[in-house]
């Protein structure tokens, strides 16, 4: 089972401190890694809760996980597919549950709109070949024909909506009941509790000259802090693409489940079938070769990874049996 060499622990801590110890470095970082057995093989927090703040960063500090939410929404979607309530390639079912997607058109370079050439499938939404980017709201046209290009955007928010409409419960409630409770996760939530908010990291920003300061606008999802009653939460959109708050140490419990073929190793609770996890780790966009090799880092075959806007990153090396998360709260 994957373990760290004894010499690696001080080396990792030194590398993290090198980033948080500088005057204009990252104010605070939390980092944790896990193996296939669900054992935490490394965890460390360094720096402060925010720039100029006296509170130290801790392992139980709460982060806005932003787009790291996407992986969990995708897991929820695959669960609902296993239950037979959704299908990966059923255009009619998508349009029945989300009629907004049936009439959507495609924006041309000259500003004109043309009909889409094919229907939108759940597989397209999950693989970002749906073509609504984040600066477009839900009612805007597509940027390209469905399935023709892979472009990061709001597709997973639509996946979350489909999960809600197929199951009849809010996405956050679905997470809590079907993913987090079986994994014994207590503090991943779209609506942070008062206790979570007491440990929330401050949002920071880096200016063009490299200087770091607190972000004067605070967090980008502040409305979620103000919703306390069921009625207040009900009127807020559950963003499947970026809505969760939590801590890396609990996110690891999801990663260890994926490493262990869909079953949480600490309890034996099955979240997904092994065949479903295999499908999730299979290349879904072979028509776009080398899409995952656009940076200088290399990954082993069958690796999944993702990131969140305020510099939060997760990875799952399934063949090696190791995964982890490192999180900061700084823009960009």
CSV table of N, CA and C in Angstrom, one decimal, residues 27-100:
chain,number,residue,atom,x,y,z
A,27,UNK,N,-0.9,33.1,1.4
A,27,UNK,CA,-1.1,33.3,2.9
A,27,UNK,C,-1.2,32.0,3.7
A,28,UNK,N,-1.9,31.0,3.1
A,28,UNK,CA,-2.1,29.8,3.9
A,28,UNK,C,-2.4,28.6,2.9
A,29,UNK,N,-2.0,27.5,3.3
A,29,UNK,CA,-2.2,26.2,2.6
A,29,UNK,C,-2.5,25.1,3.5
A,30,UNK,N,-3.4,24.2,3.1
A,30,UNK,CA,-3.6,22.9,3.7
A,30,UNK,C,-3.4,21.8,2.7
A,31,UNK,N,-2.7,20.8,3.0
A,31,UNK,CA,-2.4,19.7,2.1
A,31,UNK,C,-2.5,18.4,2.8
A,32,UNK,N,-3.1,17.4,2.1
A,32,UNK,CA,-3.3,16.1,2.7
A,32,UNK,C,-3.3,15.1,1.5
A,33,UNK,N,-2.8,13.9,1.8
A,33,UNK,CA,-2.7,12.8,0.9
A,33,UNK,C,-3.2,11.5,1.5
A,34,UNK,N,-3.8,10.6,0.7
A,34,UNK,CA,-4.4,9.4,1.2
A,34,UNK,C,-4.1,8.2,0.3
A,35,UNK,N,-4.1,7.0,0.8
A,35,UNK,CA,-3.9,5.8,0.0
A,35,UNK,C,-5.2,5.0,-0.2
A,36,UNK,N,-5.1,3.9,-0.9
A,36,UNK,CA,-6.3,3.1,-1.3
A,36,UNK,C,-7.0,2.6,-0.1
A,37,UNK,N,-6.3,2.4,1.0
A,37,UNK,CA,-6.9,1.9,2.2
A,37,UNK,C,-7.6,2.9,3.0
A,38,UNK,N,-7.5,4.2,2.6
A,38,UNK,CA,-8.2,5.3,3.3
A,38,UNK,C,-7.3,5.8,4.4
A,39,UNK,N,-6.0,5.4,4.4
A,39,UNK,CA,-5.1,5.9,5.4
A,39,UNK,C,-4.5,7.3,5.0
A,40,UNK,N,-4.5,8.3,5.8
A,40,UNK,CA,-3.9,9.6,5.5
A,40,UNK,C,-2.4,9.4,5.6
A,41,UNK,N,-1.7,9.6,4.6
A,41,UNK,CA,-0.2,9.3,4.6
A,41,UNK,C,0.6,10.6,4.7
A,42,UNK,N,-0.1,11.8,4.6
A,42,UNK,CA,0.5,13.1,4.9
A,42,UNK,C,-0.6,14.1,5.0
A,43,UNK,N,-0.4,15.0,6.0
A,43,UNK,CA,-1.2,16.1,6.1
A,43,UNK,C,-0.5,17.3,6.8
A,44,UNK,N,-0.7,18.5,6.4
A,44,UNK,CA,0.1,19.6,6.9
A,44,UNK,C,-0.7,20.9,6.6
A,45,UNK,N,-0.7,21.8,7.5
A,45,UNK,CA,-1.2,23.2,7.3
A,45,UNK,C,-0.2,24.2,7.6
A,46,UNK,N,-0.1,25.2,6.8
A,46,UNK,CA,1.0,26.2,7.0
A,46,UNK,C,0.4,27.6,6.7
A,47,UNK,N,0.9,28.6,7.4
A,47,UNK,CA,0.5,30.0,7.1
A,47,UNK,C,-0.6,30.4,8.0
A,48,UNK,N,-1.4,31.4,7.5
A,48,UNK,CA,-2.5,32.0,8.2
A,48,UNK,C,-3.8,31.8,7.5
A,49,UNK,N,-4.9,32.1,8.2
A,49,UNK,CA,-6.2,32.0,7.6
A,49,UNK,C,-6.4,33.1,6.5
A,50,UNK,N,-5.7,34.1,6.5
A,50,UNK,CA,-5.8,35.2,5.5
A,50,UNK,C,-4.6,36.1,5.6
A,51,UNK,N,-4.4,36.9,4.6
A,51,UNK,CA,-3.2,37.8,4.6
A,51,UNK,C,-3.4,38.8,5.8
A,52,UNK,N,-2.3,38.9,6.6
A,52,UNK,CA,-2.3,39.8,7.7
A,52,UNK,C,-3.1,39.4,8.9
A,53,UNK,N,-3.7,38.2,8.8
A,53,UNK,CA,-4.6,37.8,9.9
A,53,UNK,C,-3.7,37.0,10.9
A,54,UNK,N,-4.1,37.1,12.2
A,54,UNK,CA,-3.3,36.4,13.3
A,54,UNK,C,-3.7,34.9,13.4
A,55,UNK,N,-4.8,34.5,12.9
A,55,UNK,CA,-5.3,33.1,13.1
A,55,UNK,C,-4.4,32.2,12.2
A,56,UNK,N,-3.9,31.1,12.7
A,56,UNK,CA,-3.1,30.2,11.9
A,56,UNK,C,-4.0,29.3,11.0
A,57,UNK,N,-3.5,28.9,9.9
A,57,UNK,CA,-4.1,27.9,9.1
A,57,UNK,C,-4.0,26.6,9.8
A,58,UNK,N,-5.2,25.8,9.8
A,58,UNK,CA,-5.2,24.5,10.5
A,58,UNK,C,-5.8,23.5,9.5
A,59,UNK,N,-5.6,22.2,9.9
A,59,UNK,CA,-6.1,21.1,9.1
A,59,UNK,C,-7.6,21.1,9.0
A,60,UNK,N,-8.3,21.7,10.0
A,60,UNK,CA,-9.8,21.8,10.0
A,60,UNK,C,-10.3,23.1,9.5
A,61,UNK,N,-9.4,24.0,8.9
A,61,UNK,CA,-9.9,25.2,8.3
A,61,UNK,C,-10.8,24.9,7.1
A,62,UNK,N,-11.7,25.8,6.9
A,62,UNK,CA,-12.7,25.6,5.9
A,62,UNK,C,-12.4,26.4,4.6
A,63,UNK,N,-12.5,25.8,3.5
A,63,UNK,CA,-12.1,26.4,2.2
A,63,UNK,C,-13.4,26.4,1.3
A,64,UNK,N,-13.4,27.4,0.5
A,64,UNK,CA,-14.3,27.4,-0.7
A,64,UNK,C,-13.7,26.5,-1.7
A,65,UNK,N,-14.3,25.3,-2.0
A,65,UNK,CA,-13.7,24.3,-2.9
A,65,UNK,C,-13.9,24.6,-4.4
A,66,UNK,N,-14.9,25.5,-4.6
A,66,UNK,CA,-15.1,26.0,-6.0
A,66,UNK,C,-15.3,24.8,-6.9
A,67,UNK,N,-14.6,24.8,-8.0
A,67,UNK,CA,-14.8,23.8,-9.1
A,67,UNK,C,-14.4,22.4,-8.7
A,68,UNK,N,-13.8,22.2,-7.5
A,68,UNK,CA,-13.6,20.8,-7.0
A,68,UNK,C,-14.9,20.2,-6.7
A,69,UNK,N,-16.0,21.0,-6.6
A,69,UNK,CA,-17.4,20.5,-6.5
A,69,UNK,C,-17.7,19.6,-7.7
A,70,UNK,N,-17.2,19.9,-8.8
A,70,UNK,CA,-17.6,19.2,-10.1
A,70,UNK,C,-17.4,17.7,-10.0
A,71,UNK,N,-16.4,17.2,-9.4
A,71,UNK,CA,-16.2,15.8,-9.2
A,71,UNK,C,-17.3,15.1,-8.4
A,72,UNK,N,-17.7,15.8,-7.4
A,72,UNK,CA,-18.8,15.2,-6.5
A,72,UNK,C,-20.1,15.2,-7.2
A,73,UNK,N,-20.4,16.3,-8.0
A,73,UNK,CA,-21.6,16.3,-8.8
A,73,UNK,C,-21.6,15.2,-9.8
A,74,UNK,N,-20.4,14.9,-10.4
A,74,UNK,CA,-20.3,13.8,-11.4
A,74,UNK,C,-20.6,12.5,-10.7
A,75,UNK,N,-20.1,12.3,-9.5
A,75,UNK,CA,-20.3,11.1,-8.7
A,75,UNK,C,-21.8,10.9,-8.5
A,76,UNK,N,-22.5,12.0,-8.1
A,76,UNK,CA,-23.9,12.0,-7.9
A,76,UNK,C,-24.7,11.6,-9.1
A,77,UNK,N,-24.2,12.1,-10.2
A,77,UNK,CA,-24.9,11.8,-11.5
A,77,UNK,C,-24.7,10.3,-11.9
A,78,UNK,N,-23.5,9.8,-11.7
A,78,UNK,CA,-23.3,8.4,-12.0
A,78,UNK,C,-24.1,7.5,-11.1
A,79,UNK,N,-24.3,7.9,-9.8
A,79,UNK,CA,-25.2,7.1,-8.9
A,79,UNK,C,-26.6,7.1,-9.5
A,80,UNK,N,-27.1,8.2,-9.9
A,80,UNK,CA,-28.5,8.3,-10.5
A,80,UNK,C,-28.6,7.5,-11.8
A,81,UNK,N,-27.5,7.5,-12.5
A,81,UNK,CA,-27.5,6.6,-13.7
A,81,UNK,C,-27.6,5.1,-13.3
A,82,UNK,N,-26.9,4.8,-12.3
A,82,UNK,CA,-26.9,3.4,-11.8
A,82,UNK,C,-28.4,3.0,-11.3
A,83,UNK,N,-29.1,4.0,-10.8
A,83,UNK,CA,-30.5,3.8,-10.4
A,83,UNK,C,-31.5,3.7,-11.6
A,84,UNK,N,-31.0,4.1,-12.8
A,84,UNK,CA,-31.8,4.0,-13.9
A,84,UNK,C,-32.7,5.3,-14.2
A,85,UNK,N,-32.4,6.3,-13.4
A,85,UNK,CA,-33.2,7.6,-13.5
A,85,UNK,C,-32.6,8.5,-14.6
A,86,UNK,N,-31.3,8.3,-14.9
A,86,UNK,CA,-30.7,9.1,-16.0
A,86,UNK,C,-29.9,8.1,-16.9
A,87,UNK,N,-29.6,8.6,-18.1
A,87,UNK,CA,-28.8,7.8,-19.0
A,87,UNK,C,-27.8,8.7,-19.7
A,88,UNK,N,-26.6,8.2,-20.0
A,88,UNK,CA,-25.5,9.0,-20.5
A,88,UNK,C,-25.8,9.5,-21.9
A,89,UNK,N,-26.5,8.8,-22.7
A,89,UNK,CA,-26.6,9.2,-24.1
A,89,UNK,C,-28.1,9.3,-24.6
A,90,UNK,N,-29.0,9.6,-23.7
A,90,UNK,CA,-30.4,9.7,-24.0
A,90,UNK,C,-30.8,11.2,-24.2
A,91,UNK,N,-30.9,11.7,-25.4
A,91,UNK,CA,-31.2,13.1,-25.7
A,91,UNK,C,-32.6,13.4,-25.2
A,92,UNK,N,-33.6,12.5,-25.5
A,92,UNK,CA,-35.0,12.7,-25.1
A,92,UNK,C,-35.1,12.9,-23.6
A,93,UNK,N,-34.4,12.1,-22.8
A,93,UNK,CA,-34.6,12.2,-21.4
A,93,UNK,C,-34.0,13.5,-20.9
A,94,UNK,N,-32.9,14.0,-21.4
A,94,UNK,CA,-32.3,15.3,-21.1
A,94,UNK,C,-33.3,16.4,-21.4
A,95,UNK,N,-33.9,16.3,-22.6
A,95,UNK,CA,-34.8,17.4,-23.0
A,95,UNK,C,-36.1,17.4,-22.2
A,96,UNK,N,-36.5,16.2,-21.7
A,96,UNK,CA,-37.7,16.1,-20.9
A,96,UNK,C,-37.5,16.7,-19.6
A,97,UNK,N,-36.3,16.4,-18.9
A,97,UNK,CA,-36.0,17.0,-17.6
A,97,UNK,C,-35.6,18.4,-17.7
A,98,UNK,N,-34.9,18.8,-18.8
A,98,UNK,CA,-34.5,20.2,-18.9
A,98,UNK,C,-34.9,20.7,-20.3
A,99,UNK,N,-36.2,21.1,-20.4
A,99,UNK,CA,-36.7,21.5,-21.7
A,99,UNK,C,-36.0,22.8,-22.2
A,100,UNK,N,-35.3,23.5,-21.3
A,100,UNK,CA,-34.5,24.7,-21.7
A,100,UNK,C,-33.4,24.3,-22.7
